[in-house]
Amino acid sequence: MARQPNKVQIIPLGGMGEIGKNMTVIRYDDEIIVIDSGLMFPEDDMLGIDLVIPDITYLLDNRDLVKAIVLTHGHEDHIGALPYVLKQLDVPVYGTRLTLGILEGRLKENGVSAKLHSVKPGDQVQLGSFKIGFIRVSHSIADSVALSIKTPVGVIVHTGDFKLDQTPVDGKVTDFHKFAELGDQGVLVLLADSTNAERPGYTQSEKSVGITFDETFRNARERIIIASFSSNIHRIQQAVATACKYRRKVAILGRSMVNVVNIALELGYLNVPEGVLIDVDEINNYPASGIVILTTGSQGEPMSALTRMAMSDHKKVEIVPGDTVIISATPIPGNEKLVSRTIDYLFRQGAEVVYESTSGIHVSGHASQEELKLMHNLIRPKFFIPVHGEYRHLIKHSQLAQTLGMPKENIFIAENGQTIEFTSETGAITGKVTSGNVLVDGLGVGDVGNIVLRDRRQLSQDGILIVVVTMDKQRGQVAAGPDIVSRGFVYVRESEQLMDEAKERVKQALEKCELNGVTEWAAIKSNVRDTLGKYLYERTRRRPMILPIIMEV
Amino acid sequence: MARQPNKVQIIPLGGMGEIGKNMTVIRYDDEIIVIDSGLMFPEDDMLGIDLVIPDITYLLDNRDLVKAIVLTHGHEDHIGALPYVLKQLDVPVYGTRLTLGILEGRLKENGVSAKLHSVKPGDQVQLGSFKIGFIRVSHSIADSVALSIKTPVGVIVHTGDFKLDQTPVDGKVTDFHKFAELGDQGVLVLLADSTNAERPGYTQSEKSVGITFDETFRNARERIIIASFSSNIHRIQQAVATACKYRRKVAILGRSMVNVVNIALELGYLNVPEGVLIDVDEINNYPASGIVILTTGSQGEPMSALTRMAMSDHKKVEIVPGDTVIISATPIPGNEKLVSRTIDYLFRQGAEVVYESTSGIHVSGHASQEELKLMHNLIRPKFFIPVHGEYRHLIKHSQLAQTLGMPKENIFIAENGQTIEFTSETGAITGKVTSGNVLVDGLGVGDVGNIVLRDRRQLSQDGILIVVVTMDKQRGQVAAGPDIVSRGFVYVRESEQLMDEAKERVKQALEKCELNGVTEWAAIKSNVRDTLGKYLYERTRRRPMILPIIMEV
C-alpha cells in the first residue's frame, strides 16, 4: 500500500461481521498501531478446530511500520491471538495491569516473551505520530478501557467493549467526563462496540447480580456452588462478599478460575478477608452450610469442573441433594445445548439449580441501545464505524446512529480487511488487504484449510470405506484383495451382507477394467469409487468417503 | 410383563427428559393403547444421523395387545415416527382430520399404508377397555386435542401439547368445560406438557402476531417475505388475511409449506379468498408492493427456501434491497447459529429483517406457568406425571404442582421405559421395559450405533491416516509399502516433511517387528498404530484415527 500522507487508514483485521477475533489496524503514513489481537471460537462446521485467529499477513508485510499493539481489556476475544501474533511480530504491547497480568499467564503457557508496558486509565502514551489515551469504561472484566487516538488527521475513539454501569462494583465509574471533553474538542471517527445493538433500554448494573446472590444465599441450606466466567472479577468479588456476609468459606475450583483469582489477588483487584479462602481439599472439614465453591464451567464445557461434577466425574467434588448450584452466566450462542445438558444433570444429582431463566443471575457486559446513544451523543463523531458484532449487529448499530441524526454516508459497515481512509473532511472505503481466518488445531497453526475441513465434514456424516487392492504390475492382475475396511459407516457385524455385496461390486469393477484394458491407476480408482458409491447410495442413501488404494508388487 | 388386573400401567417410550420422540403406552391387563409416535432431531454428537425414533421393542413384543395408536396433533415430534412404527406394527390410528391429513402425506412418501380413523374434538371412541375422549386445546398447529382415557381403574388425562389461548385465530377455544367436568368427576392421573414450565406468566395469544404482521405490512414499501413453520396454519391464516387487507398477492414457496397449505385448504382449515394465491413464477407480473411470499426456512435449515434466497442460491427468488423479511419463529435450541447466519445474509443482500428480537413476531405454542396452574386446578388429579420436556422442565413442572398443593410423593418424574403402575388408590414406579433411541441415517434404521458414532466423532475431529502394507507371507517380509494416505488430517502438500517422517517411523516399526520375529498381524498392526500415533501426537497434538491394513501376497 502506497504512502498516504494526510490520510489515516483504519483496517479491521477481525471483529467485523463476527463475534470475536477483534483486531483493528490504524495507519498513518509509515506508522501503524494495532488495537487488540483476539481469538474466536470455531464455528460448528470447523470440525476439530481449537480456535481461530486473524490472518496478520498485512502486519507481517509491514512489520517495520508496526509501533505497538494496544489492548482494551483482557478477554480472550481481545488478547487470545497474542501468543501467536507475538511469535511472529516483535512489538511492544500496552495495556492496563490486569489485562497484562492475564496476558502474561497466556504467554508463559505458550513460551512467548514480550515487551509489556503497563498503563493506567487516564494515562496518555505517544507512539510515533499517535497519541493514545486510555479511558476507563465498565465491562464484564475489570480494568477495561476505551482508547482515544490522536492522529495528525484527527482524533479516533475506539470504545473497546463497554457498558455504562452507573453503580460498578469497584465504584470506578466510566470516565464520562473524558468522553464529553473529546466530543467538545471534535472527534473524526468513532469505532463502537455493537454486541448489544439489538437490545433496547439499558444493560443492568453488575451490582444487581449481588442482590440475587444475597437472596439465593439467604435461602440455601447447604453448599452453594457458583459457576461463572473466571475473568469476571467483579462477579467473583460479589460472590466472595456475599459468602463473607453469610459466614461461608470459599473454595476455588477449575484451572482458569484459580489462575485469574490469583492474578487478581496479587494485583489488588480482588479483596478477600483473611481466612475466607480455603483449599478444595478442606471443604469436608466444614458443614455444608458453611461452604461456597467458585468454579468454571458456566458454558457447559465438557472438561470443565462444573460439567465433571454434574456427570459425577470430578475427583474432589460430588454434587449431592441439597446443593444449590448457581450458573451465573448466559450461554454464548452455540453453547445453549451444552449448558442445558449440564443443568439437567445437576438436577438429576438432586441439586437445586439457579440459572438463566431466573432473572438477575447474570447481566451483560455490553451497552444496550440507550447506552450506545449516550456514547454517540457524548462523542459526536463526524464518521462512525460499528465494530464487534455479527453483520446484523453492525446494521442495527448503524440504524441507531442514524436515528441520532448521523448521515448514512458517514457510516461505514466494513468487512474484515477493508481499508477505510479518512482525511479531516472525508472518509471512504478505498481498498482491501489480506485478511481472514487462521485455524489453530493442536500445535498446527494454519495447516488445516478448506480441503481438510471438507474431508472432516464428509467423514463425520457418513464415515469412510477404504478399498485396498494389490496389483501385480508385470501381469497387470490383481495379486491380493480387494479388501474393504470401513469406519463410521455401518456397524459391520450387522451389515455383513451389504459389505459382501459391496466387495463383489468392487471385484466386478476391477474385472471390467482388466477386460477393457484399463491399466491407469487413476482410472481404475475412479471406476471403483463410482461403482461402489452408486451401489452404497442405492442401498443406504448415504455417501461415505470412498478411498481406493492400489499397492504394487 | 405379567398381567396386572386392576392396575393400569403408564409407560413413556419417549419424551421424558428430552424434547421430541413423544410416545406413551397405556396398558390395562391385556390391552394397550399408544399415545403419539414422534421423532426427535439428532443431538449435536449424533453425527450424520437424520432423525431419532423411539425403540418400540416393548410394543413389538406385545404386538397382539396393541389396540390402537391415538394422536394428539400433527407435529413431527408426535407423528414423525409413524412411517417407521406402522411398518412394523399393523394397528389402527386415530386422530383429528388435519393431523391425519398431514400424516397421510408422510406415509405416502414412505410407501406405508395404514388404517386411519378420523375423529372430531368432542368425540369419544371405545377401544377395548379404554374409552378415549378427544378434547379441543390450542397449540401452534390447528386441530390439536388433549385426551381423556377412561380405564377400569380410573381416568387418565393427557394434555398433549397445549396452550390456553383465550383468543384463538379460528375462534375455537380450548374446551375448558370438558376439563372442568373431568375434574369434577375425578381424575386418577394427569400427564401434562412441560415444555414451558420454566416460563412465568401466560403465553401470548396467536392473535398478537397478527397485530405485528399488520404493523410490518403497513410500513413495508416493497416485497414481504414471511418464513414460518409450515404446520402453523393459524399463522399462515393471519399472514394471508393481512396480505388481503393490504391488497397483496400471496405466493407459497418451499416443499413442506406447499404441502401443508394444500392439505389445509383442501380440508377447510385455511380460508383464502379467490385470486389471492399466485404461483411463484408470476410474482414478477406484479409490483413489489403487491407481493407476499410465504416460505419455509425459519430455522435456517441449509436446504430451505429462505436460506437459499439469503445465500443467492434460489432458482426463483432473489433477495433485493427493499425486501422486508419476517422470520416468524424462534430458533429451536441448537438452531440459534443457523438462524443468525441466515439473518446476517439477508441483511447483506439489503433486506430489512424482522426477527426474534422484535417482540410480537412469534409466540410459543406451549402453556406457561399460569396456564399450567389453571390446567392442574381444573383437572385436580390424584397423581401427576410431567411429560414433554428435558429433565429440568419436568422438575420445574413438579415444583409448580407442589405449589398448588399436590404431595411430592404423588408426582412421578419418570425416565423413558419406566413402568408407572396405578390402582385407584396408589401409584408407583414398578419396573422398566426396553426403550431408547433408534437412529435413522438415510435408509438405515438402527444400523448406526455407538461404535459407528464414536468413529465418526474421531474422524470429524482429526481425520484418518491409513497405513497400507503388502506382506509376502512366505518370506515374512514387506512386499510393498508402507504407504500412508490421510484424509481430514493435514493439508498434505504443506506437510510433506511430517508425512515423510511418519512413513519413516512406520518403516522402523515394521523392521523392528521383523527383527523381533513378530509375525502376528494383530501385533504388527498394533505396533504400527502405537508408533505412528505417538509420533503424530508429539508433532501435532492431534489424535487422528490410524488404520493399519496388511495385504498378503
Coordinates of N, CA, C and O in Angstrom, one line a residue, chain A residues 17 43-45 47-48 198 333-334 336-337 340-341 343-344 347-348 352-353 355 357 390-392 395-396 399 415 441-444 446-448 451-452 455-456 459-464 466 468-470 479-481 483 485 487-491 494-495 538-542 545 547 549 551-553, chain B residues 17 43-45 47-48 198 333-334 336-337 340-341 343-344 347-348 352-353 355 357 390-392 395-396 399 415 441-444 446-448 451-452 455-456 459-464 466 468-470 479-481 483 485 487-491 494 538-542 545 547 549 551-553:
Chain A
G17 N -18.6 -8.4 11.4 CA -19.4 -9.5 10.9 C -19.2 -10.8 11.7 O -19.5 -11.9 11.2
E43 N -16.5 -22.0 14.5 CA -17.9 -22.3 14.1 C -18.2 -23.8 14.1 O -17.3 -24.6 14.1
D44 N -19.5 -24.1 14.1 CA -19.8 -25.6 14.2 C -19.2 -26.4 13.0 O -19.0 -27.6 13.2
D45 N -19.1 -25.8 11.9 CA -18.6 -26.5 10.7 C -17.1 -26.6 10.6 O -16.5 -27.2 9.7
L47 N -14.7 -28.4 12.0 CA -14.6 -29.6 12.8 C -13.2 -29.8 13.3 O -12.2 -29.7 12.6
G48 N -13.0 -30.1 14.6 CA -11.7 -30.4 15.2 C -10.8 -29.2 15.4 O -9.7 -29.3 16.0
E198 N -28.9 -4.8 19.4 CA -30.2 -5.2 19.2 C -31.1 -4.9 20.4 O -32.3 -5.0 20.3
P333 N -23.8 -17.9 22.2 CA -24.5 -18.6 21.1 C -23.7 -19.8 20.6 O -22.5 -19.7 20.4
G334 N -24.4 -20.9 20.5 CA -23.8 -22.1 20.1 C -23.6 -23.1 21.3 O -23.5 -24.3 21.2
E336 N -25.8 -23.3 23.9 CA -27.1 -23.5 24.6 C -27.3 -24.9 25.0 O -27.8 -25.2 26.1
K337 N -27.0 -25.8 24.1 CA -27.4 -27.2 24.4 C -26.4 -27.8 25.5 O -26.8 -28.6 26.3
S340 N -27.7 -26.5 28.8 CA -28.9 -27.2 29.2 C -28.6 -28.6 29.7 O -29.2 -29.1 30.7
R341 N -27.7 -29.3 29.0 CA -27.4 -30.6 29.4 C -26.8 -30.6 30.8 O -27.1 -31.5 31.7
I343 N -27.3 -28.4 33.2 CA -28.4 -28.1 34.1 C -29.2 -29.4 34.4 O -29.5 -29.7 35.6
D344 N -29.5 -30.1 33.4 CA -30.3 -31.4 33.5 C -29.6 -32.4 34.4 O -30.1 -33.0 35.3
F347 N -29.7 -31.3 38.1 CA -31.0 -31.6 38.7 C -31.1 -33.1 39.0 O -31.6 -33.5 40.0
R348 N -30.6 -33.9 38.0 CA -30.6 -35.4 38.3 C -29.9 -35.8 39.5 O -30.2 -36.7 40.2
E352 N -30.5 -28.1 43.6 CA -31.4 -27.1 43.1 C -30.5 -26.2 42.2 O -29.4 -25.8 42.6
V353 N -31.0 -25.9 41.0 CA -30.1 -25.1 40.1 C -30.8 -23.8 39.8 O -32.0 -23.7 39.5
Y355 N -30.5 -20.7 37.3 CA -29.8 -20.5 36.0 C -30.5 -19.4 35.2 O -31.4 -18.7 35.8
S357 N -32.9 -18.7 33.3 CA -34.3 -18.3 33.2 C -34.6 -17.5 34.5 O -35.6 -16.7 34.5
E390 N -21.8 -9.4 14.8 CA -22.2 -10.0 13.5 C -22.8 -8.9 12.6 O -23.1 -7.8 13.1
Y391 N -23.0 -9.3 11.4 CA -23.5 -8.3 10.4 C -24.7 -7.6 10.9 O -24.9 -6.4 10.8
R392 N -25.7 -8.3 11.4 CA -27.0 -7.7 11.8 C -26.8 -6.7 13.0 O -27.5 -5.7 13.1
I395 N -25.5 -3.5 11.4 CA -26.6 -2.8 10.8 C -27.5 -2.1 11.8 O -27.9 -1.0 11.6
K396 N -27.8 -2.9 12.9 CA -28.7 -2.3 13.9 C -28.0 -1.0 14.5 O -28.6 0.0 14.8
Q399 N -28.3 1.8 12.1 CA -29.6 2.4 12.2 C -29.8 3.2 13.4 O -30.4 4.3 13.3
E415 N -16.1 -4.8 6.0 CA -15.7 -6.2 6.1 C -14.3 -6.2 6.7 O -13.5 -5.3 6.5
D441 N -5.2 -25.9 15.2 CA -5.7 -27.3 15.6 C -4.5 -27.9 16.2 O -3.5 -28.2 15.6
G442 N -4.5 -28.1 17.5 CA -3.4 -28.7 18.3 C -2.2 -27.7 18.1 O -2.4 -26.5 18.3
L443 N -1.1 -28.2 17.7 CA 0.1 -27.4 17.5 C 0.1 -26.7 16.2 O 0.9 -25.8 15.9
G444 N -0.8 -27.1 15.3 CA -0.8 -26.6 13.9 C -1.5 -25.3 13.8 O -2.6 -25.2 14.3
G446 N -2.7 -22.9 11.0 CA -2.9 -22.7 9.6 C -2.7 -23.9 8.7 O -2.7 -23.8 7.5
D447 N -2.4 -25.0 9.3 CA -2.2 -26.2 8.4 C -3.5 -27.0 8.1 O -3.5 -27.9 7.4
V448 N -4.6 -26.5 8.7 CA -5.9 -27.1 8.4 C -6.6 -26.1 7.5 O -6.9 -25.0 8.0
I451 N -9.9 -27.8 2.4 CA -9.9 -29.2 1.9 C -10.0 -30.2 3.1 O -10.8 -31.1 3.1
V452 N -9.2 -29.9 4.1 CA -9.2 -30.8 5.2 C -10.5 -30.7 5.9 O -11.1 -31.7 6.3
D455 N -13.1 -32.6 4.1 CA -13.0 -34.1 4.3 C -13.5 -34.4 5.7 O -14.2 -35.4 5.8
R456 N -13.2 -33.6 6.7 CA -13.7 -33.9 8.0 C -15.3 -33.9 8.1 O -15.9 -34.8 8.7
L459 N -16.4 -37.1 6.4 CA -16.2 -38.3 7.3 C -17.1 -38.3 8.4 O -17.6 -39.3 8.9
S460 N -17.5 -37.1 8.9 CA -18.4 -37.0 10.1 C -19.8 -37.4 9.8 O -20.5 -37.9 10.6
Q461 N -20.2 -37.2 8.5 CA -21.6 -37.5 8.2 C -21.8 -39.0 7.9 O -22.7 -39.6 8.4
D462 N -20.9 -39.6 7.1 CA -21.2 -41.0 6.6 C -20.0 -41.9 6.7 O -20.1 -43.0 6.3
G463 N -18.9 -41.4 7.3 CA -17.8 -42.3 7.5 C -17.0 -42.5 6.2 O -17.1 -41.8 5.3
I464 N -16.2 -43.6 6.2 CA -15.2 -43.9 5.1 C -15.2 -45.3 4.8 O -15.3 -46.2 5.7
I466 N -12.5 -47.9 2.8 CA -11.2 -48.0 2.2 C -11.2 -49.3 1.4 O -11.5 -50.3 2.0
V468 N -8.7 -51.7 -0.7 CA -7.3 -51.9 -0.9 C -7.1 -53.0 -1.9 O -7.8 -54.1 -1.7
V469 N -6.3 -52.8 -2.9 CA -6.0 -53.9 -3.9 C -4.5 -53.9 -4.1 O -3.9 -52.8 -4.2
T470 N -3.9 -55.1 -4.1 CA -2.5 -55.2 -4.5 C -2.5 -55.7 -6.0 O -3.1 -56.7 -6.3
A479 N -3.2 -59.1 -7.4 CA -2.4 -60.0 -6.7 C -3.0 -60.3 -5.3 O -2.9 -61.4 -4.8
A480 N -3.7 -59.3 -4.7 CA -4.3 -59.6 -3.4 C -5.5 -58.6 -3.3 O -5.4 -57.5 -3.8
G481 N -6.5 -59.0 -2.6 CA -7.7 -58.2 -2.4 C -8.7 -58.4 -3.5 O -8.6 -59.4 -4.2
D483 N -9.8 -55.8 -0.6 CA -10.3 -55.8 0.8 C -11.1 -54.4 1.0 O -10.6 -53.4 0.5
V485 N -12.4 -52.0 4.1 CA -12.4 -51.7 5.6 C -13.2 -50.4 5.7 O -13.1 -49.5 4.9
R487 N -15.0 -47.4 8.4 CA -15.1 -46.8 9.8 C -16.2 -45.7 9.7 O -16.2 -44.9 8.8
G488 N -17.1 -45.7 10.7 CA -18.1 -44.7 10.8 C -19.2 -44.8 9.7 O -19.9 -43.8 9.5
F489 N -19.3 -46.0 9.1 CA -20.3 -46.1 8.0 C -21.5 -46.9 8.6 O -22.6 -46.4 8.8
V490 N -21.3 -48.2 8.8 CA -22.3 -49.0 9.4 C -21.7 -49.9 10.4 O -20.5 -50.1 10.4
Y491 N -22.5 -50.5 11.3 CA -21.9 -51.5 12.2 C -21.8 -52.8 11.4 O -22.8 -53.4 11.1
E494 N -23.5 -56.2 11.7 CA -25.0 -56.3 11.4 C -25.2 -56.0 9.9 O -26.4 -56.0 9.5
S495 N -24.2 -55.8 9.2 CA -24.4 -55.4 7.8 C -23.5 -56.3 6.9 O -23.0 -55.8 5.9
E538 N -27.6 -46.3 -3.4 CA -28.8 -47.0 -3.7 C -29.3 -47.8 -2.5 O -30.5 -47.8 -2.1
R539 N -28.4 -48.5 -1.8 CA -28.8 -49.4 -0.7 C -29.0 -48.6 0.6 O -29.8 -49.0 1.4
T540 N -28.3 -47.5 0.8 CA -28.4 -46.9 2.1 C -28.7 -45.4 2.1 O -29.0 -44.8 3.1
R541 N -28.7 -44.8 0.9 CA -28.9 -43.3 0.8 C -27.8 -42.6 1.6 O -28.1 -41.5 2.2
R542 N -26.6 -43.1 1.7 CA -25.5 -42.4 2.3 C -24.4 -42.3 1.3 O -24.3 -43.1 0.4
M545 N -17.2 -41.4 2.4 CA -16.0 -41.2 1.5 C -15.5 -42.6 1.1 O -15.5 -43.5 1.9
L547 N -12.3 -44.5 -0.6 CA -10.8 -44.2 -0.8 C -10.2 -45.5 -1.3 O -9.9 -46.4 -0.6
I549 N -7.2 -47.7 -2.6 CA -5.7 -47.6 -2.6 C -5.2 -48.8 -3.3 O -5.6 -50.0 -3.1
M551 N -1.9 -51.0 -4.3 CA -0.5 -51.3 -4.0 C 0.1 -52.1 -5.1 O -0.6 -52.8 -5.9
E552 N 1.4 -52.0 -5.3 CA 2.0 -52.6 -6.4 C 3.1 -53.6 -6.0 O 3.9 -53.2 -5.1
V553 N 3.0 -54.8 -6.5 CA 4.2 -55.8 -6.2 C 4.8 -56.2 -7.5 O 4.2 -56.1 -8.6
Chain B
G17 N -37.4 -36.3 29.7 CA -36.0 -35.8 29.7 C -35.5 -35.5 28.3 O -34.3 -35.4 28.1
E43 N -29.1 -35.1 18.3 CA -28.2 -34.2 19.1 C -27.0 -33.9 18.3 O -26.7 -34.6 17.3
D44 N -26.3 -32.9 18.7 CA -25.1 -32.5 18.0 C -24.0 -33.6 17.8 O -23.3 -33.6 16.9
D45 N -24.0 -34.5 18.8 CA -23.0 -35.5 18.7 C -23.4 -36.8 18.0 O -22.7 -37.7 17.9
L47 N -23.5 -37.6 14.8 CA -23.1 -37.1 13.5 C -23.7 -37.9 12.4 O -23.6 -39.1 12.4
G48 N -24.2 -37.2 11.4 CA -24.7 -37.9 10.2 C -26.1 -38.5 10.3 O -26.6 -39.0 9.4
E198 N -40.7 -23.6 32.6 CA -39.8 -22.6 33.2 C -40.3 -21.1 33.1 O -39.8 -20.2 33.7
P333 N -33.8 -24.8 20.2 CA -32.5 -24.9 20.7 C -31.5 -25.8 19.9 O -31.9 -26.9 19.4
G334 N -30.4 -25.2 19.6 CA -29.4 -25.9 18.7 C -29.4 -25.2 17.3 O -28.4 -25.3 16.6
E336 N -29.8 -21.9 16.9 CA -29.5 -20.4 17.0 C -28.5 -19.9 16.0 O -28.8 -18.8 15.4
K337 N -27.4 -20.6 15.8 CA -26.4 -20.1 14.9 C -26.8 -20.1 13.4 O -26.5 -19.2 12.7
S340 N -29.1 -17.2 13.0 CA -28.3 -15.9 12.9 C -27.6 -15.7 11.6 O -27.6 -14.6 11.0
R341 N -27.1 -16.8 11.1 CA -26.4 -16.7 9.8 C -27.3 -16.3 8.7 O -27.0 -15.5 7.9
I343 N -30.1 -14.6 9.0 CA -30.4 -13.2 9.2 C -29.3 -12.3 8.7 O -29.5 -11.3 7.9
D344 N -28.0 -12.6 9.0 CA -26.9 -11.9 8.5 C -26.8 -11.8 7.0 O -26.6 -10.7 6.4
F347 N -29.5 -9.5 5.6 CA -29.1 -8.1 5.8 C -28.1 -7.7 4.7 O -28.1 -6.6 4.1
R348 N -27.1 -8.6 4.5 CA -26.1 -8.4 3.5 C -26.7 -8.1 2.1 O -26.2 -7.4 1.3
E352 N -34.6 -5.6 4.8 CA -34.9 -5.3 6.2 C -35.4 -6.6 6.8 O -36.3 -7.2 6.3
V353 N -34.8 -7.0 7.9 CA -35.2 -8.2 8.5 C -35.9 -8.0 9.9 O -35.4 -7.3 10.7
Y355 N -37.1 -10.0 13.1 CA -36.8 -11.3 13.6 C -37.0 -11.3 15.1 O -37.5 -10.4 15.7
S357 N -35.7 -10.8 18.0 CA -35.5 -9.8 19.0 C -36.7 -8.7 18.9 O -36.9 -8.0 19.8
E390 N -37.3 -31.6 28.8 CA -36.0 -32.0 29.3 C -36.1 -32.2 30.8 O -37.1 -31.7 31.4
Y391 N -35.1 -32.8 31.5 CA -35.3 -33.1 32.9 C -35.6 -31.9 33.7 O -36.5 -31.9 34.6
R392 N -35.0 -30.7 33.4 CA -35.2 -29.5 34.2 C -36.7 -29.0 34.1 O -37.2 -28.5 35.0
I395 N -38.8 -31.2 36.3 CA -38.6 -30.8 37.7 C -39.4 -29.5 38.0 O -40.1 -29.4 39.0
K396 N -39.2 -28.5 37.1 CA -39.9 -27.3 37.3 C -41.5 -27.5 37.3 O -42.2 -26.9 38.1
Q399 N -42.3 -29.0 40.6 CA -42.3 -27.9 41.7 C -43.6 -27.1 41.6 O -44.1 -26.7 42.6
E415 N -38.3 -41.9 33.8 CA -37.4 -42.0 32.7 C -38.2 -42.7 31.6 O -39.1 -43.5 31.9
D441 N -30.5 -43.1 9.6 CA -29.5 -42.5 8.8 C -29.7 -43.0 7.3 O -29.5 -44.1 7.0
G442 N -30.2 -42.1 6.5 CA -30.6 -42.5 5.2 C -31.7 -43.5 5.2 O -32.7 -43.4 5.9
L443 N -31.4 -44.7 4.5 CA -32.4 -45.8 4.6 C -32.2 -46.7 5.8 O -33.0 -47.5 6.1
G444 N -31.1 -46.5 6.5 CA -30.8 -47.3 7.6 C -31.6 -47.0 8.9 O -31.5 -45.8 9.3
G446 N -31.5 -47.9 12.6 CA -30.9 -48.7 13.7 C -29.6 -49.4 13.3 O -29.0 -50.1 14.1
D447 N -29.1 -49.1 12.1 CA -27.8 -49.8 11.8 C -26.6 -48.9 12.2 O -25.4 -49.3 12.0
V448 N -26.8 -47.7 12.7 CA -25.8 -46.9 13.2 C -25.9 -46.9 14.7 O -26.9 -46.4 15.2
I451 N -20.7 -47.4 18.3 CA -19.4 -47.6 17.7 C -19.2 -46.8 16.5 O -18.2 -46.0 16.3
V452 N -20.2 -46.8 15.6 CA -20.1 -46.0 14.4 C -20.1 -44.5 14.7 O -19.3 -43.8 14.2
D455 N -16.7 -43.6 16.0 CA -15.7 -43.4 14.9 C -16.0 -42.1 14.1 O -15.0 -41.4 13.8
R456 N -17.2 -41.8 13.9 CA -17.5 -40.5 13.2 C -17.0 -39.3 13.9 O -16.5 -38.4 13.4
L459 N -13.2 -39.3 13.5 CA -12.9 -38.8 12.2 C -13.1 -37.4 12.0 O -12.4 -36.7 11.3
S460 N -14.2 -36.8 12.6 CA -14.6 -35.4 12.4 C -13.5 -34.5 13.1 O -13.3 -33.4 12.7
Q461 N -12.9 -35.0 14.2 CA -12.0 -34.1 14.9 C -10.6 -34.0 14.3 O -10.1 -32.9 14.1
D462 N -10.0 -35.2 13.9 CA -8.7 -35.1 13.5 C -8.4 -35.9 12.2 O -7.3 -36.1 11.8
G463 N -9.5 -36.5 11.6 CA -9.3 -37.2 10.3 C -8.7 -38.6 10.5 O -8.8 -39.2 11.6
I464 N -8.2 -39.1 9.5 CA -7.8 -40.5 9.5 C -6.5 -40.7 8.7 O -6.2 -40.0 7.7
I466 N -4.4 -43.8 6.9 CA -4.5 -45.3 6.6 C -3.0 -45.7 6.2 O -2.4 -45.1 5.4
V468 N -1.0 -48.7 4.7 CA -1.2 -50.0 3.9 C 0.2 -50.6 3.7 O 1.1 -50.0 3.2
V469 N 0.3 -51.9 4.0 CA 1.5 -52.7 3.7 C 1.1 -54.0 3.1 O 0.1 -54.6 3.5
T470 N 1.8 -54.4 2.1 CA 1.6 -55.7 1.5 C 2.7 -56.6 2.0 O 3.9 -56.3 1.9
A479 N 6.4 -56.8 1.1 CA 6.5 -56.9 -0.4 C 6.2 -55.5 -1.1 O 6.7 -55.2 -2.1
A480 N 5.4 -54.7 -0.5 CA 5.1 -53.4 -1.0 C 4.6 -52.5 0.1 O 4.0 -52.9 1.1
G481 N 5.0 -51.2 0.0 CA 4.6 -50.2 1.0 C 5.7 -50.1 2.1 O 6.8 -50.5 1.8
D483 N 2.6 -47.6 2.6 CA 2.1 -46.3 2.0 C 1.2 -45.7 3.1 O 0.5 -46.4 3.8
V485 N -1.9 -42.9 3.5 CA -2.9 -42.0 2.9 C -3.7 -41.3 4.0 O -4.0 -42.0 5.0
R487 N -6.8 -38.4 5.2 CA -7.9 -37.5 4.9 C -8.3 -36.8 6.1 O -8.5 -37.4 7.2
G488 N -8.5 -35.5 6.0 CA -9.0 -34.7 7.1 C -8.0 -34.5 8.2 O -8.4 -34.2 9.4
F489 N -6.7 -34.7 7.9 CA -5.7 -34.6 9.0 C -4.9 -33.3 8.8 O -5.1 -32.4 9.6
V490 N -4.1 -33.3 7.8 CA -3.4 -32.0 7.5 C -3.5 -31.8 5.9 O -3.8 -32.8 5.2
Y491 N -3.2 -30.6 5.5 CA -3.1 -30.4 4.1 C -1.8 -30.9 3.7 O -0.7 -30.3 4.0
E494 N 1.4 -29.2 2.2 CA 2.2 -28.2 3.1 C 2.8 -29.0 4.3 O 3.4 -28.4 5.1
E538 N 3.0 -36.1 19.3 CA 4.1 -35.2 19.7 C 4.2 -34.0 18.8 O 4.5 -32.9 19.2
R539 N 4.1 -34.3 17.5 CA 4.4 -33.3 16.5 C 3.2 -32.4 16.3 O 3.4 -31.2 16.0
T540 N 1.9 -32.9 16.5 CA 0.8 -32.0 16.2 C -0.2 -31.8 17.3 O -1.1 -31.0 17.2
R541 N -0.1 -32.6 18.4 CA -1.1 -32.6 19.4 C -2.5 -33.0 18.9 O -3.5 -32.5 19.3
R542 N -2.5 -33.9 17.9 CA -3.8 -34.4 17.4 C -3.8 -35.9 17.4 O -2.7 -36.5 17.4
M545 N -7.5 -40.9 13.6 CA -7.7 -42.4 13.6 C -6.6 -43.0 12.8 O -6.3 -42.4 11.7
L547 N -5.4 -46.4 10.9 CA -5.9 -47.6 10.4 C -4.9 -48.4 9.6 O -4.7 -48.1 8.4
I549 N -3.6 -51.4 7.5 CA -4.2 -52.5 6.7 C -3.0 -53.3 6.1 O -2.1 -52.8 5.5
M551 N -2.0 -56.4 3.6 CA -2.4 -57.2 2.5 C -1.4 -58.4 2.4 O -0.2 -58.2 2.7
E552 N -1.8 -59.5 1.8 CA -1.0 -60.6 1.8 C -0.8 -61.1 0.4 O -1.8 -61.3 -0.3
V553 N 0.4 -61.3 -0.1 CA 0.6 -61.9 -1.4 C 1.4 -63.2 -1.2 O 2.1 -63.4 -0.3

